[in-house]
Amino acid sequence: MRILILGGDGMLGHQLLSSWQGRHTVAVTLRQSLSHYVRYNLFNQENSIADVDVREFSKLAQVVEDFRPDAVINSVGIIKQRDDTNDAVQSIEINALLPHKLAVLCEKIEVRLVHLSTDCVFSGSKGLYREDDLPDARDLYGRSKLLGEVATDGAITLRSSIIGLELSRNKSLVEWFLAQQGIIWGFRRAIYSGVTTLEMARIIEHLLTQHPNLSGVWQVASQPINKYELLSGLLKRLPELDIEIEADDSFACDRSLDGSHFQQETGYEISGWPLMLDELAQQIQERTHCA
């Protein structure tokens, strides 16, 4: 299968490339020149299309048409942790408008589109949200991502959340955690139902190969876990870290999703946290040894 990944230097994009490039013909788009990414030993002339700004849609459309993929994965987005999240123009342009432009393009050239949305379309006041619950995000990020959800024929939106290693930005939960020393706080009332980037790579590949006609908005969710338990589980697998986690009940947010509809439709059973944390800890240790 020929797969084009938009945002190859992002947390999910680079994991998709790493996971799939041995089994599929995969290429990624990169924002900067290829020389900028040499130190990662991942991107090359064969698997990367450099200097692609997704805001220049005519150029992006030409990239898609030239590569002639069977599927496009849109893993580009202005995420909540970035400084430009409150830049309304950029957030709306990339999070809200771009997915719909891609959906129109992909439908025209008969290419499948997989777009990634977020649990942040919900406020976190309730938890175990279903697909038919009314999204109630109050911030620009959540609202812009909601506007970007696509459900046309040939397009599928996966509403979920991911954790994993980054290449350079170091804005995510895991990268923040790895940079800490001493005592940190783990929120026991912050409930999470996302998956690791490695698990998401398996999920998307399953969709592409086993469910070619599935479209619409689908929630992908693991068994809910609180952030204290999640970080404690990761620390248990990385005893070399100089970190102590203390429980904190001062902050409450439950954006957990009900992913049962997706699992029933696809037959895909989301991995449990013991396996996902085992794999994540192994990735962290491998990166440390290669540094």
Coordinates of C-alpha atoms in Angstrom, one line a residue:
M1 CA 0.0 0.0 0.0
R2 CA 1.2 3.5 -0.8
I3 CA 0.7 5.8 2.2
L4 CA 1.5 9.6 2.4
I5 CA 1.9 10.9 6.0
L6 CA 1.5 14.7 6.4
G7 CA 3.6 15.9 9.3
G8 CA 6.4 13.3 9.4
D9 CA 8.4 15.2 12.0
G10 CA 5.6 15.2 14.5
M11 CA 5.0 12.9 17.5
L12 CA 2.6 10.6 15.5
G13 CA 4.0 11.1 12.0
H14 CA 7.5 9.9 12.7
Q15 CA 6.1 6.9 14.6
L16 CA 3.9 6.0 11.7
L17 CA 6.9 6.1 9.3
S18 CA 9.0 3.9 11.7
S19 CA 6.2 1.4 12.1
W20 CA 5.1 1.0 8.5
Q21 CA 8.1 1.6 6.2
G22 CA 9.1 -2.1 6.2
R23 CA 5.6 -3.2 5.1
H24 CA 4.3 -0.4 2.9
T25 CA 5.6 2.2 0.5
V26 CA 5.5 5.2 2.8
A27 CA 6.5 8.8 2.4
V28 CA 6.2 11.8 4.8
T29 CA 6.0 15.5 4.3
L30 CA 8.5 17.7 6.3
R31 CA 8.3 21.4 7.0
Q32 CA 11.9 22.1 6.5
S33 CA 14.8 21.0 4.3
L34 CA 16.0 17.4 4.6
S35 CA 19.3 18.5 6.1
H36 CA 17.5 19.8 9.1
Y37 CA 16.5 16.3 10.1
V38 CA 19.8 14.4 9.5
R39 CA 20.4 13.8 13.2
Y40 CA 17.3 11.7 13.5
N41 CA 18.6 9.0 11.1
L42 CA 15.0 8.4 9.9
F43 CA 14.3 10.6 6.9
N44 CA 15.9 10.3 3.4
Q45 CA 15.3 11.2 -0.2
E46 CA 13.2 8.1 -0.8
N47 CA 10.8 8.4 2.2
S48 CA 10.5 12.2 2.6
I49 CA 9.2 15.2 0.7
A50 CA 10.8 18.2 2.3
D51 CA 9.9 21.9 2.4
V52 CA 6.2 21.4 2.5
D53 CA 4.1 24.0 4.2
V54 CA 0.6 22.6 4.5
R55 CA -0.8 26.2 4.4
E56 CA 0.3 26.4 0.8
F57 CA -2.4 24.1 -0.3
S58 CA -1.8 24.2 -4.0
K59 CA 1.7 22.9 -3.4
L60 CA 0.4 20.3 -1.0
A61 CA -2.2 19.1 -3.4
Q62 CA 0.5 18.7 -6.1
V63 CA 2.6 16.6 -3.6
V64 CA -0.4 14.3 -3.0
E65 CA -1.2 13.9 -6.7
D66 CA 2.5 13.3 -7.6
F67 CA 2.9 10.6 -5.0
R68 CA -0.3 8.9 -6.0
P69 CA -1.0 7.3 -2.6
D70 CA -3.7 4.8 -1.6
A71 CA -4.2 6.8 1.6
V72 CA -3.3 10.1 3.1
I73 CA -2.8 10.4 6.9
N74 CA -3.2 13.9 8.3
S75 CA -1.2 14.1 11.4
V76 CA -0.6 17.8 11.1
G77 CA -2.1 20.0 13.8
I78 CA -1.6 23.0 16.1
I79 CA -1.6 21.1 19.4
K80 CA -2.7 22.4 22.8
Q81 CA 0.9 22.5 24.3
R82 CA 2.3 24.7 21.5
D83 CA 2.8 28.5 22.0
D84 CA 0.8 29.2 18.9
T85 CA -2.3 27.4 20.1
N86 CA -3.9 30.8 20.7
D87 CA -3.1 32.1 17.3
A88 CA -6.6 32.0 15.9
V89 CA -5.7 32.4 12.3
Q90 CA -3.2 29.5 12.3
S91 CA -5.3 27.2 14.5
I92 CA -8.4 27.7 12.3
E93 CA -6.4 27.3 9.1
I94 CA -4.6 24.1 10.1
N95 CA -6.9 22.4 12.6
A96 CA -10.3 23.4 11.0
L97 CA -9.9 24.2 7.3
L98 CA -7.1 21.9 6.2
P99 CA -8.8 18.6 6.9
H100 CA -11.8 19.6 4.8
K101 CA -9.6 20.8 1.9
L102 CA -7.9 17.4 2.1
A103 CA -11.2 15.6 2.1
V104 CA -12.3 17.3 -1.0
L105 CA -9.0 16.6 -2.7
C106 CA -8.9 13.0 -1.7
E107 CA -12.4 12.3 -2.8
K108 CA -11.7 13.9 -6.2
I109 CA -8.7 11.6 -6.8
E110 CA -10.2 8.6 -5.0
V111 CA -7.7 8.5 -2.2
R112 CA -8.6 7.5 1.4
L113 CA -8.1 10.1 4.1
V114 CA -7.4 9.4 7.8
H115 CA -7.6 12.5 10.0
L116 CA -6.7 12.7 13.7
S117 CA -8.9 14.6 16.1
T118 CA -8.8 14.8 19.9
D119 CA -10.6 14.2 23.1
C120 CA -10.3 17.9 23.7
V121 CA -13.4 18.5 21.7
F122 CA -15.0 17.8 25.1
S123 CA -14.6 20.0 28.2
G124 CA -13.8 17.1 30.6
S125 CA -16.7 17.8 32.9
K126 CA -18.4 14.4 32.5
G127 CA -16.2 11.6 31.1
L128 CA -16.9 8.4 29.0
Y129 CA -18.1 10.6 26.2
R130 CA -19.8 8.8 23.3
E131 CA -19.7 9.8 19.6
D132 CA -23.3 11.2 19.9
D133 CA -22.5 13.4 23.0
L134 CA -22.5 17.1 22.2
P135 CA -18.9 18.4 22.1
D136 CA -18.5 21.3 24.6
A137 CA -14.9 22.5 24.3
R138 CA -14.5 26.1 25.5
D139 CA -11.1 26.8 24.1
L140 CA -9.8 27.6 20.7
Y141 CA -7.9 24.4 20.3
G142 CA -10.9 22.1 21.1
R143 CA -13.3 24.1 18.9
S144 CA -10.9 24.3 16.0
K145 CA -10.3 20.5 16.1
L146 CA -14.0 19.9 16.3
L147 CA -14.5 22.0 13.1
G148 CA -11.9 20.0 11.4
E149 CA -13.5 16.6 11.9
V150 CA -14.4 15.1 8.5
A151 CA -16.9 12.4 7.8
T152 CA -17.4 12.3 4.0
D153 CA -17.2 9.1 1.9
G154 CA -13.6 7.9 1.9
A155 CA -12.7 10.0 4.9
I156 CA -12.4 8.8 8.5
T157 CA -11.7 10.9 11.6
L158 CA -10.3 9.2 14.7
R159 CA -11.1 11.1 17.8
S160 CA -8.6 10.1 20.4
S161 CA -5.5 11.2 22.3
I162 CA -1.9 10.0 22.0
I163 CA 1.2 9.8 24.2
G164 CA 4.7 9.0 23.0
L165 CA 8.2 10.3 22.2
E166 CA 8.8 13.4 20.1
L167 CA 11.7 14.2 17.8
S168 CA 12.4 17.8 18.8
R169 CA 9.5 19.9 20.2
N170 CA 9.4 18.3 23.7
K171 CA 6.0 19.6 24.6
S172 CA 4.2 16.4 25.4
L173 CA 3.4 14.7 28.7
V174 CA 6.1 12.0 28.2
E175 CA 8.8 14.4 27.3
W176 CA 7.9 16.7 30.2
F177 CA 8.0 13.7 32.5
L178 CA 11.4 12.6 31.3
A179 CA 12.8 16.1 31.9
Q180 CA 11.9 16.1 35.5
Q181 CA 13.9 15.4 38.6
G182 CA 12.9 15.0 42.3
I183 CA 9.2 15.2 43.4
I184 CA 6.5 15.8 40.8
W185 CA 2.7 15.7 41.2
G186 CA 0.4 13.1 39.5
F187 CA -3.2 14.1 39.2
R188 CA -5.5 11.2 40.4
R189 CA -8.6 13.0 39.2
A190 CA -7.3 13.6 35.6
I191 CA -8.7 10.7 33.6
Y192 CA -7.2 9.7 30.3
S193 CA -8.2 7.1 27.7
G194 CA -5.7 7.7 24.9
V195 CA -3.2 5.3 23.4
T196 CA 0.5 5.4 22.7
T197 CA 1.7 6.4 19.2
L198 CA 2.9 2.9 18.6
E199 CA -0.6 1.5 19.3
M200 CA -2.2 4.2 17.1
A201 CA 0.1 3.1 14.3
R202 CA -1.3 -0.4 14.6
I203 CA -4.8 0.9 14.7
I204 CA -4.5 3.0 11.6
E205 CA -2.8 0.2 9.7
H206 CA -5.6 -2.2 10.7
L207 CA -8.2 0.3 9.4
L208 CA -6.3 0.7 6.1
T209 CA -5.8 -2.9 5.4
Q210 CA -8.9 -4.5 6.9
H211 CA -11.7 -1.8 6.7
P212 CA -11.2 0.0 3.4
N213 CA -14.7 1.4 3.3
L214 CA -15.1 2.7 6.8
S215 CA -15.8 6.4 7.1
G216 CA -17.1 8.9 9.6
V217 CA -16.1 10.0 13.1
W218 CA -15.0 7.2 15.4
Q219 CA -13.7 7.4 19.0
V220 CA -10.6 5.3 19.7
A221 CA -10.1 4.7 23.4
S222 CA -8.2 2.6 25.9
Q223 CA -9.3 1.6 29.4
P224 CA -9.4 4.9 31.3
I225 CA -6.5 5.5 33.6
N226 CA -5.6 8.5 35.8
K227 CA -2.5 10.5 35.2
Y228 CA -1.0 9.5 38.5
E229 CA -1.3 5.8 37.7
L230 CA -0.1 6.3 34.1
L231 CA 3.1 8.1 35.2
S232 CA 3.6 5.8 38.1
G233 CA 3.4 2.8 35.8
L234 CA 5.9 4.3 33.4
L235 CA 8.3 5.2 36.3
K236 CA 8.1 1.6 37.6
R237 CA 9.5 0.5 34.2
L238 CA 12.2 3.1 34.2
P239 CA 13.7 2.8 37.7
E240 CA 16.8 4.7 36.6
L241 CA 14.9 8.0 36.6
D242 CA 15.5 10.2 39.6
I243 CA 11.8 11.0 40.0
E244 CA 9.3 10.5 42.8
I245 CA 5.6 10.9 42.1
E246 CA 3.1 12.1 44.7
A247 CA -0.6 12.0 44.3
D248 CA -2.5 15.2 43.8
D249 CA -6.3 15.5 43.9
S250 CA -6.5 19.3 43.4
F251 CA -7.1 19.1 39.6
A252 CA -10.0 17.3 38.0
C253 CA -10.7 16.7 34.3
D254 CA -12.2 13.6 32.7
R255 CA -12.0 13.6 28.9
S256 CA -12.2 9.8 28.7
L257 CA -13.9 8.5 25.6
D258 CA -16.2 5.5 25.1
G259 CA -14.6 3.6 22.2
S260 CA -16.9 0.6 22.3
H261 CA -18.6 1.5 19.0
F262 CA -15.2 1.5 17.2
Q263 CA -14.1 -1.8 18.7
Q264 CA -17.4 -3.5 17.8
E265 CA -17.3 -2.2 14.2
T266 CA -13.7 -3.0 13.5
G267 CA -13.0 -6.0 15.8
Y268 CA -9.8 -4.3 16.9
E269 CA -9.1 -4.7 20.6
I270 CA -7.1 -1.8 22.0
S271 CA -4.0 -2.9 23.9
G272 CA -4.0 -2.7 27.7
W273 CA -1.9 -0.2 29.6
P274 CA 0.7 -2.8 30.8
L275 CA 1.6 -3.6 27.2
M276 CA 1.6 0.0 26.0
L277 CA 3.7 1.2 28.9
D278 CA 6.1 -1.8 28.4
E279 CA 6.6 -0.7 24.8
L280 CA 6.9 3.0 25.6
A281 CA 9.5 2.3 28.3
Q282 CA 11.5 0.2 25.8
Q283 CA 11.4 3.0 23.2
I284 CA 12.6 5.5 25.9
Q285 CA 15.5 3.2 26.9
E286 CA 16.5 2.6 23.2
R287 CA 16.6 6.3 22.6
T288 CA 18.7 6.9 25.7
H289 CA 21.2 4.3 24.6
C290 CA 21.5 5.7 21.1
A291 CA 22.0 9.3 22.4

